[in-house]
DNA sequence: GTCGGCAAAATTGTCAACAATAATGGCGCA
DNA sequence: TGCGCCATTATTGTTGACAATTTTGCCGAC
């Protein structure tokens, strides 16, 4: 139950939330997974969940279906669902996709950014510097998430944004592991500032390259930190 | 009921197919949408579908849920589902995402391609030339689909491949419209050959650029052909 | 003649019970 | 004692009926 990175941060912007009984269960389970309350490979029994939350089994079933499509849960025919454990290799794949997709969004953001949005990005950049100086790892992690999200929004590429949001949720654990790595913020800070600068300068190409460089660095750190931290939760049986 | 491009071509490789009753309905509805039997914005009433196919309403419901996640149908709370009509703007967005994602796959394919796979790509290229010479538009369209799919597979980037497969299904109609445009094959043929050559030469960067160039051309053609053909089916009320 | 509201119909959302399938444990047999 | 088979249990898949919601058609009032 460690990754408390942001857990509910996405609940506000996330895609589909069929209000009512079913929607409540969906958000509940998703938050439990994202917060680490439900650990990877943990079995998700429909009956148990319908008791834990109060809803009917059908509601739980619908929620699990949705979560499977979001890539947070894996289901096998007649064998039930369990929390998806994304391996290191998968995490790297996800980052590769993020690299090109966020690059696209950043390029479009550089073309479309308004003055007000520019000021906002600068604000995030300044706050990031402050967080790193103060050694506020958790605050920096939150700002990191916020920056990436704002770039997506400014880019206004809904197709890419939807995919990216889903991928982000899938790799929350790896993202957290990375944030905890000592010296990591110091390394990523200048990369983030470069992204902001390029977008502010209305330079699509530079923005794209800056994002690429940043995520290449993330991939490198991800692969390197494999054995240092405890578990790169992969395909271990529960 | 015009786009007969490939319809069932994907049924074989497509992601999740919960076998049994539910799976049959899913494939049935998907194929009906892809083949154009169900037109954009057409309402999909659960009761009607459960009669048309034989399954229960719950099976239909599950299938519609799945298709919504695949982006082929749109659902609104208490208002039912209808075939998604992807507008021209959305189609262009999709192509932009395809551009960077297929670029990534092609780059990885250039690094991983085997001799046998190289021969296979060359075969596709030769067949494409033949099809264009013979004026076989439909055959060329099929080869086009096959080339893109093989590049994805050789790239071995499952995360990207999954997203691409979903996006391809969403834009089948626009893809078809484009294929029917006179002179289009002649324009895209050299682009395809360039992609094959770059991958065969084990040149990731060149492969990525070739794919980018190709899809930029697709986007251009898509935007240009807007008013020529009959309907760029957008947000028209049923 | 048209607009607002009300009732009926159509359609989806929800639920609880039943059937089918896979996992578990025990028993006999070698 | 170890292995394979069968009954039991746990869990998911499916079905049908009921409730809630939205849409449609109708009627009267202005």
PDB file of C-alpha atoms in Angstrom, chain A:
ATOM      1  CA  UNK A   1       0.000   0.000   0.000  1.00  0.00           C
ATOM      2  CA  UNK A   2       2.749   2.439  -0.877  1.00  0.00           C
ATOM      3  CA  UNK A   3       2.141   4.294  -4.136  1.00  0.00           C
ATOM      4  CA  UNK A   4       0.148   7.254  -2.903  1.00  0.00           C
ATOM      5  CA  UNK A   5       1.392   9.330  -5.813  1.00  0.00           C
ATOM      6  CA  UNK A   6      -1.886  10.808  -6.852  1.00  0.00           C
ATOM      7  CA  UNK A   7      -4.459   8.048  -6.773  1.00  0.00           C
ATOM      8  CA  UNK A   8      -7.541  10.248  -7.112  1.00  0.00           C
ATOM      9  CA  UNK A   9      -5.885  12.905  -9.222  1.00  0.00           C
ATOM     10  CA  UNK A  10      -7.276  11.368 -12.357  1.00  0.00           C
ATOM     11  CA  UNK A  11     -10.737  10.576 -11.095  1.00  0.00           C
ATOM     12  CA  UNK A  12     -11.775  14.062 -12.132  1.00  0.00           C
ATOM     13  CA  UNK A  13     -10.700  13.991 -15.770  1.00  0.00           C
ATOM     14  CA  UNK A  14     -10.975  10.315 -16.467  1.00  0.00           C
ATOM     15  CA  UNK A  15     -12.973   9.155 -19.436  1.00  0.00           C
ATOM     16  CA  UNK A  16     -16.198   7.321 -18.838  1.00  0.00           C
ATOM     17  CA  UNK A  17     -17.995   7.324 -15.539  1.00  0.00           C
ATOM     18  CA  UNK A  18     -21.512   5.888 -15.805  1.00  0.00           C
ATOM     19  CA  UNK A  19     -23.004   7.683 -12.857  1.00  0.00           C
ATOM     20  CA  UNK A  20     -25.113   5.880 -10.318  1.00  0.00           C
ATOM     21  CA  UNK A  21     -24.437   2.599  -8.599  1.00  0.00           C
ATOM     22  CA  UNK A  22     -22.102   1.134 -11.211  1.00  0.00           C
ATOM     23  CA  UNK A  23     -19.995   4.264 -11.464  1.00  0.00           C
ATOM     24  CA  UNK A  24     -19.293   4.347  -7.755  1.00  0.00           C
ATOM     25  CA  UNK A  25     -17.910   0.834  -7.757  1.00  0.00           C
ATOM     26  CA  UNK A  26     -15.775   1.596 -10.797  1.00  0.00           C
ATOM     27  CA  UNK A  27     -14.120   4.609  -9.211  1.00  0.00           C
ATOM     28  CA  UNK A  28     -13.718   2.726  -5.963  1.00  0.00           C
ATOM     29  CA  UNK A  29     -11.899  -0.233  -7.445  1.00  0.00           C
ATOM     30  CA  UNK A  30      -9.797   1.946  -9.734  1.00  0.00           C
ATOM     31  CA  UNK A  31      -8.685   4.108  -6.846  1.00  0.00           C
ATOM     32  CA  UNK A  32      -7.903   1.016  -4.778  1.00  0.00           C
ATOM     33  CA  UNK A  33      -5.654  -0.259  -7.547  1.00  0.00           C
ATOM     34  CA  UNK A  34      -3.990   3.079  -8.206  1.00  0.00           C
ATOM     35  CA  UNK A  35      -3.371   3.719  -4.519  1.00  0.00           C
ATOM     36  CA  UNK A  36      -1.820   0.313  -4.073  1.00  0.00           C
ATOM     37  CA  UNK A  37      -4.505  -0.982  -1.737  1.00  0.00           C
ATOM     38  CA  UNK A  38      -5.041  -3.758  -4.244  1.00  0.00           C
ATOM     39  CA  UNK A  39      -1.601  -5.109  -5.123  1.00  0.00           C
ATOM     40  CA  UNK A  40      -0.584  -6.498  -8.540  1.00  0.00           C
ATOM     41  CA  UNK A  41      -1.755 -10.028  -9.251  1.00  0.00           C
ATOM     42  CA  UNK A  42      -4.264  -9.832  -6.436  1.00  0.00           C
ATOM     43  CA  UNK A  43      -7.386 -11.742  -7.302  1.00  0.00           C
ATOM     44  CA  UNK A  44     -10.556  -9.709  -7.619  1.00  0.00           C
ATOM     45  CA  UNK A  45     -13.492 -11.932  -6.759  1.00  0.00           C
ATOM     46  CA  UNK A  46     -16.797 -10.490  -7.824  1.00  0.00           C
ATOM     47  CA  UNK A  47     -18.662 -11.675  -4.749  1.00  0.00           C
ATOM     48  CA  UNK A  48     -16.103 -10.218  -2.354  1.00  0.00           C
ATOM     49  CA  UNK A  49     -16.057  -6.887  -4.121  1.00  0.00           C
ATOM     50  CA  UNK A  50     -19.836  -6.647  -4.181  1.00  0.00           C
ATOM     51  CA  UNK A  51     -19.700  -7.039  -0.410  1.00  0.00           C
ATOM     52  CA  UNK A  52     -16.804  -4.630   0.161  1.00  0.00           C
ATOM     53  CA  UNK A  53     -18.569  -1.962  -1.841  1.00  0.00           C
ATOM     54  CA  UNK A  54     -22.268  -2.382  -1.415  1.00  0.00           C
ATOM     55  CA  UNK A  55     -23.375  -2.749  -5.000  1.00  0.00           C
ATOM     56  CA  UNK A  56     -24.723  -5.839  -6.715  1.00  0.00           C
ATOM     57  CA  UNK A  57     -22.492  -8.348  -8.410  1.00  0.00           C
ATOM     58  CA  UNK A  58     -23.573  -7.120 -11.826  1.00  0.00           C
ATOM     59  CA  UNK A  59     -22.313  -3.647 -11.018  1.00  0.00           C
ATOM     60  CA  UNK A  60     -18.964  -5.075  -9.946  1.00  0.00           C
ATOM     61  CA  UNK A  61     -18.861  -7.156 -13.083  1.00  0.00           C
ATOM     62  CA  UNK A  62     -19.421  -4.132 -15.285  1.00  0.00           C
ATOM     63  CA  UNK A  63     -16.744  -2.210 -13.428  1.00  0.00           C
ATOM     64  CA  UNK A  64     -14.222  -5.027 -13.854  1.00  0.00           C
ATOM     65  CA  UNK A  65     -14.991  -5.133 -17.549  1.00  0.00           C
ATOM     66  CA  UNK A  66     -14.330  -1.429 -17.868  1.00  0.00           C
ATOM     67  CA  UNK A  67     -11.115  -1.675 -15.862  1.00  0.00           C
ATOM     68  CA  UNK A  68      -9.943  -4.517 -18.054  1.00  0.00           C
ATOM     69  CA  UNK A  69     -10.353  -2.226 -21.044  1.00  0.00           C
ATOM     70  CA  UNK A  70      -8.376   0.445 -19.249  1.00  0.00           C
ATOM     71  CA  UNK A  71      -5.597  -2.068 -18.768  1.00  0.00           C
ATOM     72  CA  UNK A  72      -5.685  -2.031 -14.989  1.00  0.00           C
ATOM     73  CA  UNK A  73      -7.201  -5.481 -14.644  1.00  0.00           C
ATOM     74  CA  UNK A  74      -6.674  -8.750 -16.469  1.00  0.00           C
ATOM     75  CA  UNK A  75      -9.498 -11.171 -17.048  1.00  0.00           C
ATOM     76  CA  UNK A  76      -9.422 -14.728 -18.258  1.00  0.00           C
ATOM     77  CA  UNK A  77     -12.429 -16.705 -19.370  1.00  0.00           C
ATOM     78  CA  UNK A  78     -14.095 -18.438 -16.412  1.00  0.00           C
ATOM     79  CA  UNK A  79     -11.089 -17.725 -14.236  1.00  0.00           C
ATOM     80  CA  UNK A  80     -11.884 -14.321 -12.889  1.00  0.00           C
ATOM     81  CA  UNK A  81     -10.019 -11.062 -12.759  1.00  0.00           C
ATOM     82  CA  UNK A  82      -6.846  -9.945 -11.056  1.00  0.00           C
ATOM     83  CA  UNK A  83      -4.957  -6.701 -10.745  1.00  0.00           C
ATOM     84  CA  UNK A  84      -2.678  -6.397 -13.743  1.00  0.00           C
ATOM     85  CA  UNK A  85       1.019  -6.585 -12.975  1.00  0.00           C
ATOM     86  CA  UNK A  86       2.883  -4.664 -15.622  1.00  0.00           C
ATOM     87  CA  UNK A  87       6.372  -6.043 -16.077  1.00  0.00           C
ATOM     88  CA  UNK A  88       9.448  -3.936 -16.603  1.00  0.00           C
ATOM     89  CA  UNK A  89       9.463  -4.775 -20.299  1.00  0.00           C
ATOM     90  CA  UNK A  90       5.863  -3.637 -20.589  1.00  0.00           C
ATOM     91  CA  UNK A  91       6.628  -0.464 -18.649  1.00  0.00           C
ATOM     92  CA  UNK A  92       9.366   0.336 -21.136  1.00  0.00           C
ATOM     93  CA  UNK A  93       7.034  -0.334 -24.047  1.00  0.00           C
ATOM     94  CA  UNK A  94       4.545   2.029 -22.477  1.00  0.00           C
ATOM     95  CA  UNK A  95       7.214   4.693 -22.157  1.00  0.00           C
ATOM     96  CA  UNK A  96       8.191   4.290 -25.781  1.00  0.00           C
ATOM     97  CA  UNK A  97       4.610   4.896 -26.807  1.00  0.00           C
ATOM     98  CA  UNK A  98       4.363   7.814 -24.408  1.00  0.00           C
ATOM     99  CA  UNK A  99       7.510   9.223 -25.968  1.00  0.00           C
ATOM    100  CA  UNK A 100       6.113   9.603 -29.461  1.00  0.00           C
ATOM    101  CA  UNK A 101       2.589  10.461 -28.336  1.00  0.00           C
ATOM    102  CA  UNK A 102       3.576  13.131 -25.839  1.00  0.00           C
ATOM    103  CA  UNK A 103       6.000  14.400 -28.442  1.00  0.00           C
ATOM    104  CA  UNK A 104       3.065  14.869 -30.789  1.00  0.00           C
ATOM    105  CA  UNK A 105       1.022  16.624 -28.116  1.00  0.00           C
ATOM    106  CA  UNK A 106       3.911  18.890 -27.167  1.00  0.00           C
ATOM    107  CA  UNK A 107       4.458  19.863 -30.796  1.00  0.00           C
ATOM    108  CA  UNK A 108       0.810  20.799 -31.179  1.00  0.00           C
ATOM    109  CA  UNK A 109       0.884  22.578 -27.834  1.00  0.00           C
ATOM    110  CA  UNK A 110       3.784  24.691 -29.072  1.00  0.00           C
ATOM    111  CA  UNK A 111       1.604  25.824 -31.965  1.00  0.00           C
ATOM    112  CA  UNK A 112      -1.514  26.529 -29.946  1.00  0.00           C
ATOM    113  CA  UNK A 113      -0.378  27.797 -26.571  1.00  0.00           C
ATOM    114  CA  UNK A 114      -1.888  31.065 -25.358  1.00  0.00           C
ATOM    115  CA  UNK A 115      -0.206  33.717 -23.230  1.00  0.00           C
ATOM    116  CA  UNK A 116      -2.142  32.707 -20.124  1.00  0.00           C
ATOM    117  CA  UNK A 117      -1.232  29.071 -20.593  1.00  0.00           C
ATOM    118  CA  UNK A 118       2.399  30.067 -21.070  1.00  0.00           C
ATOM    119  CA  UNK A 119       2.389  31.818 -17.725  1.00  0.00           C
ATOM    120  CA  UNK A 120       0.829  28.758 -16.154  1.00  0.00           C
ATOM    121  CA  UNK A 121       3.531  26.460 -17.512  1.00  0.00           C
ATOM    122  CA  UNK A 122       6.209  28.835 -16.245  1.00  0.00           C
ATOM    123  CA  UNK A 123       4.540  28.662 -12.859  1.00  0.00           C
ATOM    124  CA  UNK A 124       4.728  24.892 -12.856  1.00  0.00           C
ATOM    125  CA  UNK A 125       8.379  25.103 -13.885  1.00  0.00           C
ATOM    126  CA  UNK A 126       9.186  27.485 -11.029  1.00  0.00           C
ATOM    127  CA  UNK A 127       7.327  25.306  -8.553  1.00  0.00           C
ATOM    128  CA  UNK A 128       9.307  22.316  -9.781  1.00  0.00           C
ATOM    129  CA  UNK A 129      12.588  24.098  -9.158  1.00  0.00           C
ATOM    130  CA  UNK A 130      11.423  25.014  -5.677  1.00  0.00           C
ATOM    131  CA  UNK A 131      10.313  21.451  -4.942  1.00  0.00           C
ATOM    132  CA  UNK A 132      13.660  20.028  -6.013  1.00  0.00           C
ATOM    133  CA  UNK A 133      15.560  22.579  -3.930  1.00  0.00           C
ATOM    134  CA  UNK A 134      13.422  21.768  -0.921  1.00  0.00           C
ATOM    135  CA  UNK A 135      13.825  18.040  -1.486  1.00  0.00           C
ATOM    136  CA  UNK A 136      10.062  17.683  -1.712  1.00  0.00           C
ATOM    137  CA  UNK A 137       9.911  14.478  -3.721  1.00  0.00           C
ATOM    138  CA  UNK A 138       6.179  13.986  -3.440  1.00  0.00           C
ATOM    139  CA  UNK A 139       5.418  17.568  -4.418  1.00  0.00           C
ATOM    140  CA  UNK A 140       7.721  17.262  -7.406  1.00  0.00           C
ATOM    141  CA  UNK A 141       5.996  14.068  -8.473  1.00  0.00           C
ATOM    142  CA  UNK A 142       2.651  15.817  -8.358  1.00  0.00           C
ATOM    143  CA  UNK A 143       3.949  18.747 -10.399  1.00  0.00           C
ATOM    144  CA  UNK A 144       5.432  16.316 -12.886  1.00  0.00           C
ATOM    145  CA  UNK A 145       2.032  14.720 -13.401  1.00  0.00           C
ATOM    146  CA  UNK A 146       0.407  18.137 -13.682  1.00  0.00           C
ATOM    147  CA  UNK A 147       2.871  19.373 -16.294  1.00  0.00           C
ATOM    148  CA  UNK A 148       2.419  16.353 -18.519  1.00  0.00           C
ATOM    149  CA  UNK A 149      -1.354  16.641 -18.215  1.00  0.00           C
ATOM    150  CA  UNK A 150      -1.419  20.335 -19.061  1.00  0.00           C
ATOM    151  CA  UNK A 151       0.751  19.788 -22.126  1.00  0.00           C
ATOM    152  CA  UNK A 152      -1.691  17.126 -23.300  1.00  0.00           C
ATOM    153  CA  UNK A 153      -4.628  19.458 -22.762  1.00  0.00           C
ATOM    154  CA  UNK A 154      -3.018  22.400 -24.520  1.00  0.00           C
ATOM    155  CA  UNK A 155      -2.093  20.171 -27.431  1.00  0.00           C
ATOM    156  CA  UNK A 156      -5.802  19.439 -27.838  1.00  0.00           C
ATOM    157  CA  UNK A 157      -5.307  16.064 -29.465  1.00  0.00           C
ATOM    158  CA  UNK A 158      -8.104  14.091 -27.880  1.00  0.00           C
ATOM    159  CA  UNK A 159      -7.200  10.809 -29.552  1.00  0.00           C
ATOM    160  CA  UNK A 160      -3.654  10.929 -28.245  1.00  0.00           C
ATOM    161  CA  UNK A 161      -4.723  12.315 -24.879  1.00  0.00           C
ATOM    162  CA  UNK A 162      -7.111   9.439 -24.250  1.00  0.00           C
ATOM    163  CA  UNK A 163      -4.470   6.840 -24.970  1.00  0.00           C
ATOM    164  CA  UNK A 164      -1.910   8.654 -22.849  1.00  0.00           C
ATOM    165  CA  UNK A 165      -4.233   8.906 -19.891  1.00  0.00           C
ATOM    166  CA  UNK A 166      -4.848   5.181 -19.998  1.00  0.00           C
ATOM    167  CA  UNK A 167      -1.142   4.399 -20.272  1.00  0.00           C
ATOM    168  CA  UNK A 168      -0.310   6.696 -17.388  1.00  0.00           C
ATOM    169  CA  UNK A 169      -2.732   4.867 -15.123  1.00  0.00           C
ATOM    170  CA  UNK A 170      -1.197   1.548 -16.109  1.00  0.00           C
ATOM    171  CA  UNK A 171       2.315   2.574 -15.165  1.00  0.00           C
ATOM    172  CA  UNK A 172       1.576   4.384 -11.921  1.00  0.00           C
ATOM    173  CA  UNK A 173       3.618   1.893  -9.907  1.00  0.00           C
ATOM    174  CA  UNK A 174       6.710   2.158 -12.057  1.00  0.00           C
ATOM    175  CA  UNK A 175       6.316   5.907 -12.114  1.00  0.00           C
ATOM    176  CA  UNK A 176       6.258   5.920  -8.328  1.00  0.00           C
ATOM    177  CA  UNK A 177       9.259   3.662  -8.075  1.00  0.00           C
ATOM    178  CA  UNK A 178      11.151   6.043 -10.310  1.00  0.00           C
ATOM    179  CA  UNK A 179      10.165   9.136  -8.355  1.00  0.00           C
ATOM    180  CA  UNK A 180      11.553   7.586  -5.187  1.00  0.00           C
ATOM    181  CA  UNK A 181      14.912   6.942  -6.791  1.00  0.00           C
ATOM    182  CA  UNK A 182      17.525   9.260  -5.236  1.00  0.00           C
ATOM    183  CA  UNK A 183      18.881  11.894  -7.580  1.00  0.00           C
ATOM    184  CA  UNK A 184      16.134  11.294 -10.103  1.00  0.00           C
ATOM    185  CA  UNK A 185      14.405  14.695  -9.669  1.00  0.00           C
ATOM    186  CA  UNK A 186      17.699  16.505 -10.190  1.00  0.00           C
ATOM    187  CA  UNK A 187      18.120  14.659 -13.448  1.00  0.00           C
ATOM    188  CA  UNK A 188      14.634  15.202 -14.821  1.00  0.00           C
ATOM    189  CA  UNK A 189      14.190  18.828 -13.765  1.00  0.00           C
ATOM    190  CA  UNK A 190      16.241  20.383 -16.594  1.00  0.00           C
ATOM    191  CA  UNK A 191      14.478  18.124 -19.081  1.00  0.00           C
ATOM    192  CA  UNK A 192      11.125  19.392 -17.912  1.00  0.00           C
ATOM    193  CA  UNK A 193      12.303  22.992 -18.090  1.00  0.00           C
ATOM    194  CA  UNK A 194      13.512  22.400 -21.647  1.00  0.00           C
ATOM    195  CA  UNK A 195      10.078  21.137 -22.623  1.00  0.00           C
ATOM    196  CA  UNK A 196       8.422  24.192 -21.143  1.00  0.00           C
ATOM    197  CA  UNK A 197      10.866  26.519 -22.852  1.00  0.00           C
ATOM    198  CA  UNK A 198      10.376  24.941 -26.265  1.00  0.00           C
ATOM    199  CA  UNK A 199       6.603  25.078 -26.025  1.00  0.00           C
ATOM    200  CA  UNK A 200       6.694  28.671 -24.832  1.00  0.00           C
ATOM    201  CA  UNK A 201       8.953  29.531 -27.762  1.00  0.00           C
ATOM    202  CA  UNK A 202       6.321  28.178 -30.147  1.00  0.00           C
ATOM    203  CA  UNK A 203       8.857  25.748 -31.521  1.00  0.00           C
ATOM    204  CA  UNK A 204       7.050  22.453 -32.288  1.00  0.00           C
ATOM    205  CA  UNK A 205      10.125  20.584 -33.448  1.00  0.00           C
ATOM    206  CA  UNK A 206      12.153  21.545 -30.378  1.00  0.00           C
ATOM    207  CA  UNK A 207       9.258  20.671 -28.098  1.00  0.00           C
ATOM    208  CA  UNK A 208       8.959  17.247 -29.647  1.00  0.00           C
ATOM    209  CA  UNK A 209      12.670  16.615 -29.334  1.00  0.00           C
ATOM    210  CA  UNK A 210      12.693  17.805 -25.721  1.00  0.00           C
ATOM    211  CA  UNK A 211       9.905  15.381 -24.853  1.00  0.00           C
ATOM    212  CA  UNK A 212      11.729  12.583 -26.636  1.00  0.00           C
ATOM    213  CA  UNK A 213      14.907  13.310 -24.709  1.00  0.00           C
ATOM    214  CA  UNK A 214      12.994  13.383 -21.447  1.00  0.00           C
ATOM    215  CA  UNK A 215      11.295  10.059 -21.975  1.00  0.00           C
ATOM    216  CA  UNK A 216      14.439   8.447 -23.251  1.00  0.00           C
ATOM    217  CA  UNK A 217      15.928   9.423 -19.921  1.00  0.00           C
ATOM    218  CA  UNK A 218      12.916   7.941 -18.128  1.00  0.00           C
ATOM    219  CA  UNK A 219      13.332   4.669 -19.995  1.00  0.00           C
ATOM    220  CA  UNK A 220      17.002   4.578 -19.154  1.00  0.00           C
ATOM    221  CA  UNK A 221      16.327   5.185 -15.461  1.00  0.00           C
ATOM    222  CA  UNK A 222      13.541   2.621 -15.472  1.00  0.00           C
ATOM    223  CA  UNK A 223      15.751  -0.081 -16.931  1.00  0.00           C
ATOM    224  CA  UNK A 224      18.680   0.832 -14.706  1.00  0.00           C
ATOM    225  CA  UNK A 225      16.763   0.864 -11.454  1.00  0.00           C
ATOM    226  CA  UNK A 226      15.531  -2.652 -12.065  1.00  0.00           C
ATOM    227  CA  UNK A 227      17.419  -4.489  -9.360  1.00  0.00           C
ATOM    228  CA  UNK A 228      18.062  -1.599  -6.991  1.00  0.00           C
ATOM    229  CA  UNK A 229      14.552  -1.245  -5.678  1.00  0.00           C
ATOM    230  CA  UNK A 230      12.804  -4.233  -4.229  1.00  0.00           C
ATOM    231  CA  UNK A 231      10.269  -5.492  -6.706  1.00  0.00           C
ATOM    232  CA  UNK A 232       9.908  -4.807 -10.390  1.00  0.00           C
ATOM    233  CA  UNK A 233       6.580  -6.532 -10.064  1.00  0.00           C
ATOM    234  CA  UNK A 234       6.394  -8.730 -13.070  1.00  0.00           C
ATOM    235  CA  UNK A 235       4.897 -12.102 -13.699  1.00  0.00           C
ATOM    236  CA  UNK A 236       5.168 -13.559 -10.222  1.00  0.00           C
ATOM    237  CA  UNK A 237       2.456 -15.895  -9.074  1.00  0.00           C
ATOM    238  CA  UNK A 238       0.410 -14.611  -6.201  1.00  0.00           C
TER     239      UNK A 238
END
